[in-house]
mmCIF file of C-alpha atoms in Angstrom:
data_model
loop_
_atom_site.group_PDB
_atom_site.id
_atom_site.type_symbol
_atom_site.label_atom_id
_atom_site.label_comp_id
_atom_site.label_asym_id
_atom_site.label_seq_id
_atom_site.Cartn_x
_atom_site.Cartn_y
_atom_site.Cartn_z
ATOM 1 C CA UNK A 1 -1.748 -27.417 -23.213
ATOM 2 C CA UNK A 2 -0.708 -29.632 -26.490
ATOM 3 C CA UNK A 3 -2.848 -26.313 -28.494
ATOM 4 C CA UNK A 4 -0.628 -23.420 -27.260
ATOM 5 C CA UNK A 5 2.210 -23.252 -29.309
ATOM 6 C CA UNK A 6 -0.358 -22.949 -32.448
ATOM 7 C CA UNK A 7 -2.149 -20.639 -30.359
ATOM 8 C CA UNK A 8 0.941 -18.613 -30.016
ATOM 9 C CA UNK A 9 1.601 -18.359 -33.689
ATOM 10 C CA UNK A 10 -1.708 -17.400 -34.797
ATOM 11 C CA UNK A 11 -1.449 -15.012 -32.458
ATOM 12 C CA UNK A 12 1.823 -13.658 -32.982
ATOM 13 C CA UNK A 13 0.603 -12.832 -37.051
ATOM 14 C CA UNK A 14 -1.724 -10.900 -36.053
ATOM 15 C CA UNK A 15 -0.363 -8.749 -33.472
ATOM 16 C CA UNK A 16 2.954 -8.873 -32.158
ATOM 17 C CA UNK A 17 3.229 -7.028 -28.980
ATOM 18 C CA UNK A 18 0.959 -9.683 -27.159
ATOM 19 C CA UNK A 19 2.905 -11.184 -24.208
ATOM 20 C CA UNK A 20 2.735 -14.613 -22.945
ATOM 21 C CA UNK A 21 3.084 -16.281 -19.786
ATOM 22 C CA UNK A 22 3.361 -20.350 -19.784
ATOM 23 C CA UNK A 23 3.888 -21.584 -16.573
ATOM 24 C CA UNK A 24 3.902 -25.418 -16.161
ATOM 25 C CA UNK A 25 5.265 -28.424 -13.983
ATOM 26 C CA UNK A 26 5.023 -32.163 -13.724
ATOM 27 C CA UNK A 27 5.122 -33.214 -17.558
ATOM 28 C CA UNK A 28 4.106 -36.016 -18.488
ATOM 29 C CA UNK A 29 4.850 -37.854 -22.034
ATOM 30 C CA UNK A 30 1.967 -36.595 -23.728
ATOM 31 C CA UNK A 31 2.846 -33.133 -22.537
ATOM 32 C CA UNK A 32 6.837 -33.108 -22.689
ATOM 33 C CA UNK A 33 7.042 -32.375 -26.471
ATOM 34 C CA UNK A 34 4.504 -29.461 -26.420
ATOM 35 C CA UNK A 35 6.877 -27.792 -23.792
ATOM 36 C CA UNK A 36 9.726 -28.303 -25.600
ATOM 37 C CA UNK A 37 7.968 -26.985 -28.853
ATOM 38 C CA UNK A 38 7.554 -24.082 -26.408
ATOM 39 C CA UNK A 39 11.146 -23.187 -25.604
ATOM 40 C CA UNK A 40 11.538 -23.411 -29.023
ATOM 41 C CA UNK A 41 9.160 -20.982 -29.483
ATOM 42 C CA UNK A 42 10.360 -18.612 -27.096
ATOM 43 C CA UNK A 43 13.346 -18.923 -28.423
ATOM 44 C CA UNK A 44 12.045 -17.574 -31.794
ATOM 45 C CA UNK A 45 9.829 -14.638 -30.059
ATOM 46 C CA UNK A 46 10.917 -12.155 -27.290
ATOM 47 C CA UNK A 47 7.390 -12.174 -25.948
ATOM 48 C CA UNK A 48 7.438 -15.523 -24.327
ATOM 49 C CA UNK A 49 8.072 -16.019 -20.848
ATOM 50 C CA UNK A 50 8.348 -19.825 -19.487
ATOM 51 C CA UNK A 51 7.743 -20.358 -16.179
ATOM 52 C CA UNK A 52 9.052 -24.258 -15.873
ATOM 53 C CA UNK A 53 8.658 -25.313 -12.085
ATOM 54 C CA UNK A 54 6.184 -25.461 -9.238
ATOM 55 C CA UNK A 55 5.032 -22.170 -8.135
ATOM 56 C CA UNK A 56 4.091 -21.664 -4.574
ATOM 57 C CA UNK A 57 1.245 -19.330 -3.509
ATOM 58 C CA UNK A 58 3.006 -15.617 -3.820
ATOM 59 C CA UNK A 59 5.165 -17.122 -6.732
ATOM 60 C CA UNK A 60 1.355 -17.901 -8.357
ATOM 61 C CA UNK A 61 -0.454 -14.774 -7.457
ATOM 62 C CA UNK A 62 2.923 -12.533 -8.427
ATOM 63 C CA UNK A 63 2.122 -13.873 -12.139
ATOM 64 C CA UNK A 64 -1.624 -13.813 -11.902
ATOM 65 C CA UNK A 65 -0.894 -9.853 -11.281
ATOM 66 C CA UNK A 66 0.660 -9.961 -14.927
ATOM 67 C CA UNK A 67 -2.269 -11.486 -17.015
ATOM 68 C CA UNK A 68 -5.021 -9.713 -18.653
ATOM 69 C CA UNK A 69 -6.228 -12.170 -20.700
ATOM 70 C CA UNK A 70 -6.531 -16.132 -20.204
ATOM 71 C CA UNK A 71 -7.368 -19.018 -22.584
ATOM 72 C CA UNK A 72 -8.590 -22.562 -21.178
ATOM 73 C CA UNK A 73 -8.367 -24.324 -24.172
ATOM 74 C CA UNK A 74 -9.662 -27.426 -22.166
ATOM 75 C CA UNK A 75 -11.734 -30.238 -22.850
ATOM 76 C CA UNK A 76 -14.571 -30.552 -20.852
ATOM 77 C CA UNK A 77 -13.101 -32.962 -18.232
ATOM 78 C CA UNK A 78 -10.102 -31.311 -17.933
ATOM 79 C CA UNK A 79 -11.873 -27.760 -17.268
ATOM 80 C CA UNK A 80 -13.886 -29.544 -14.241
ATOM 81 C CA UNK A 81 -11.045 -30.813 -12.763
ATOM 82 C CA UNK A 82 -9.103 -28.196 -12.930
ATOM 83 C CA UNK A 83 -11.639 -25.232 -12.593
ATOM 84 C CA UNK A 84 -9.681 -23.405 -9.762
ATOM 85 C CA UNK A 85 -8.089 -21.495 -12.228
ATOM 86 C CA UNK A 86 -11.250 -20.076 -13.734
ATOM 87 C CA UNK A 87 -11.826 -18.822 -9.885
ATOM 88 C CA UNK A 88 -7.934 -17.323 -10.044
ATOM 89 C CA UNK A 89 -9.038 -15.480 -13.337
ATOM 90 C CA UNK A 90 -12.335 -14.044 -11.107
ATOM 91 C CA UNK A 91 -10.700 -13.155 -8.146
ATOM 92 C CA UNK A 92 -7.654 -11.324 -10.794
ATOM 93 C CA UNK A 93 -9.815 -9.483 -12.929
ATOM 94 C CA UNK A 94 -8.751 -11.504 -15.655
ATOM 95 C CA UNK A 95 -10.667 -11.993 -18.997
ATOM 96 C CA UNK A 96 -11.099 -16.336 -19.731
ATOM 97 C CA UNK A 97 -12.202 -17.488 -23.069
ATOM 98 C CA UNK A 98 -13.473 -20.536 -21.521
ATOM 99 C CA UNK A 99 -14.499 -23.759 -23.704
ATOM 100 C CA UNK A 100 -17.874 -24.167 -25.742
ATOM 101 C CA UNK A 101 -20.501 -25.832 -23.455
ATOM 102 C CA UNK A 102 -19.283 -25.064 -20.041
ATOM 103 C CA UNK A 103 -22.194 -23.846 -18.876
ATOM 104 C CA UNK A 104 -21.515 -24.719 -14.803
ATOM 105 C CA UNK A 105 -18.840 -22.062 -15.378
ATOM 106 C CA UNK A 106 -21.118 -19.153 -16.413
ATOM 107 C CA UNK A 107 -23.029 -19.280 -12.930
ATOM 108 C CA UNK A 108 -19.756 -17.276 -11.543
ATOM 109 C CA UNK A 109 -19.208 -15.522 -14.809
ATOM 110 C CA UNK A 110 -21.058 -11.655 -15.571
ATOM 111 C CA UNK A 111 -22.001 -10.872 -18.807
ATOM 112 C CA UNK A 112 -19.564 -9.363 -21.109
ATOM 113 C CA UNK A 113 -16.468 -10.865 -18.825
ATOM 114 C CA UNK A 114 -15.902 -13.828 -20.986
ATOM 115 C CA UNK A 115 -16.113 -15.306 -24.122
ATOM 116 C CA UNK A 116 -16.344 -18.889 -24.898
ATOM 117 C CA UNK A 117 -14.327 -20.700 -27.804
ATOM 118 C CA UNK A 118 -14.883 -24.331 -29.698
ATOM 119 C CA UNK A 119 -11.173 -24.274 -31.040
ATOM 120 C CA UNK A 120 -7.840 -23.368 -31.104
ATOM 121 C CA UNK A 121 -8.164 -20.722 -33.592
ATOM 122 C CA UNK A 122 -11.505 -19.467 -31.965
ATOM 123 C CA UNK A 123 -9.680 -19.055 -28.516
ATOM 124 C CA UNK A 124 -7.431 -16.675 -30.778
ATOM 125 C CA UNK A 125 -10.008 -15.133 -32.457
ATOM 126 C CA UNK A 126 -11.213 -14.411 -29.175
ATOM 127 C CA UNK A 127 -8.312 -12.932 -27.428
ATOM 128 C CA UNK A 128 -8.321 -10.581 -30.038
ATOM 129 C CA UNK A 129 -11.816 -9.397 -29.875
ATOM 130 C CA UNK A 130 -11.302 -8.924 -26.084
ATOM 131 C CA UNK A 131 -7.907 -6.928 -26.750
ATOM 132 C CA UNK A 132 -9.803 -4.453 -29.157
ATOM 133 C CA UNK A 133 -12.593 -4.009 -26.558
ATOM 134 C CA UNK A 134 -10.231 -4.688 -23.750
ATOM 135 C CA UNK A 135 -11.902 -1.911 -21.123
ATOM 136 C CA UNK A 136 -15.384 -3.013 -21.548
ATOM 137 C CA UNK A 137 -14.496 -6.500 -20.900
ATOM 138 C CA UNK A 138 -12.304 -5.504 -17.613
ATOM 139 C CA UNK A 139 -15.139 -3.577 -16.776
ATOM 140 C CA UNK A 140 -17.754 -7.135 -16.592
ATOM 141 C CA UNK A 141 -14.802 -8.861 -15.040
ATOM 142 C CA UNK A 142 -14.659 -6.351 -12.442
ATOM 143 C CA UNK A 143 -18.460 -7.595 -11.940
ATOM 144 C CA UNK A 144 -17.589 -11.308 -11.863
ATOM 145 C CA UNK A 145 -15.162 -10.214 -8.851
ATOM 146 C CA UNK A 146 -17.380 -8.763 -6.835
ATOM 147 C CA UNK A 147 -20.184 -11.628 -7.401
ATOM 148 C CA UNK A 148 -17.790 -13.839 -6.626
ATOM 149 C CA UNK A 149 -17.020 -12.118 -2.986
ATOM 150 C CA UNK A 150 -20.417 -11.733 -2.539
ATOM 151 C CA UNK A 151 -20.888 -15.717 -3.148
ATOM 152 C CA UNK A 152 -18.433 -16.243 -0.564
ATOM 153 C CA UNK A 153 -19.390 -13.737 2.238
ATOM 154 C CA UNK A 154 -23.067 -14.932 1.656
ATOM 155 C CA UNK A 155 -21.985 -18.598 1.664
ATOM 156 C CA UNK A 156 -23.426 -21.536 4.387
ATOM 157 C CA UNK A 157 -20.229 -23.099 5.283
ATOM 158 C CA UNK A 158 -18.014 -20.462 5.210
ATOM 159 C CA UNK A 159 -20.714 -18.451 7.738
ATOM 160 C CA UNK A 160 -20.863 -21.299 10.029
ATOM 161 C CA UNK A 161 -17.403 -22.023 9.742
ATOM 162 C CA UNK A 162 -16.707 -18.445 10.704
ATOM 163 C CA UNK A 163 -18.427 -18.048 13.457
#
């Protein structure tokens, strides 16, 4: 979270009709700074939206629907935690750059869907490589849907569960 608003600016020199959508709740003291660093930032450029509170489950998919592209600049610990958004990005044909060494996370993941990252400025390289080969990319993720639906038709507890 802390590596967004440099994220944003590296961005935002490259190519400056990228929107972004930063939706957090709960702060803590290591994270209240970086948000207000963000509203500073949006502030400054048109193309950030800040979504500040707790977002049910329409309120969550409604902005799911708007992302192409999504960056879990994680650490490792973090990313296995909170991996249920990697499985939001699958299920909403959305493109992650997902960190270095995450290999758990490529079981889910087709080829071509994602790209991994070791940095901040990677994660940006990244997004832009996707965004200049955006349909090709779309196209895998499409792939990593549908495996992902097939994993859960297919799976043990869900059959039993079902039945």
């Amino acid at each position: 979270f802390n590596e967004i608003p440099k994220f944003i600016e590296i961005i935002n020199k490259h190519r400056k009709n990228i929107n972004f959508i930063i939706q957090f709740s709960n702060l803590d003291n290591y994270t209240h700074e970086t948000a207000n660093l963000l509203h500073e930032l949006s502030l400054k450029y048109k193309n950030i939206q800040i979504i500040n509170k707790y977002c049910d489950y329409n309120e969550y998919r409604s902005i799911l629907k708007k992302i192409t592209i999504m960056p879990l600049p994680y650490d490792l610990k973090q990313i296995k935690i909170g991996s249920g958004v990697l499985y939001s990005c699958v299920s909403h044909e959305i493109i992650p750059i997902i960190p270095k060494n995450c290999d758990y996370l490529k079981e889910i993941l087709s080829s071509n869907s994602y790209l991994e990252a070791s940095d901040i400025d990677c994660f940006a390289d990244n997004s832009l490589i996707i965004i200049k080969d955006y349909k090709n990319y779309l196209t895998n993720a499409k792939n990593s849907s549908k495996n992902l639906l097939r994993s859960i038709e297919n799976d043990f507890l869900i059959n039993n569960v079902s039945d």
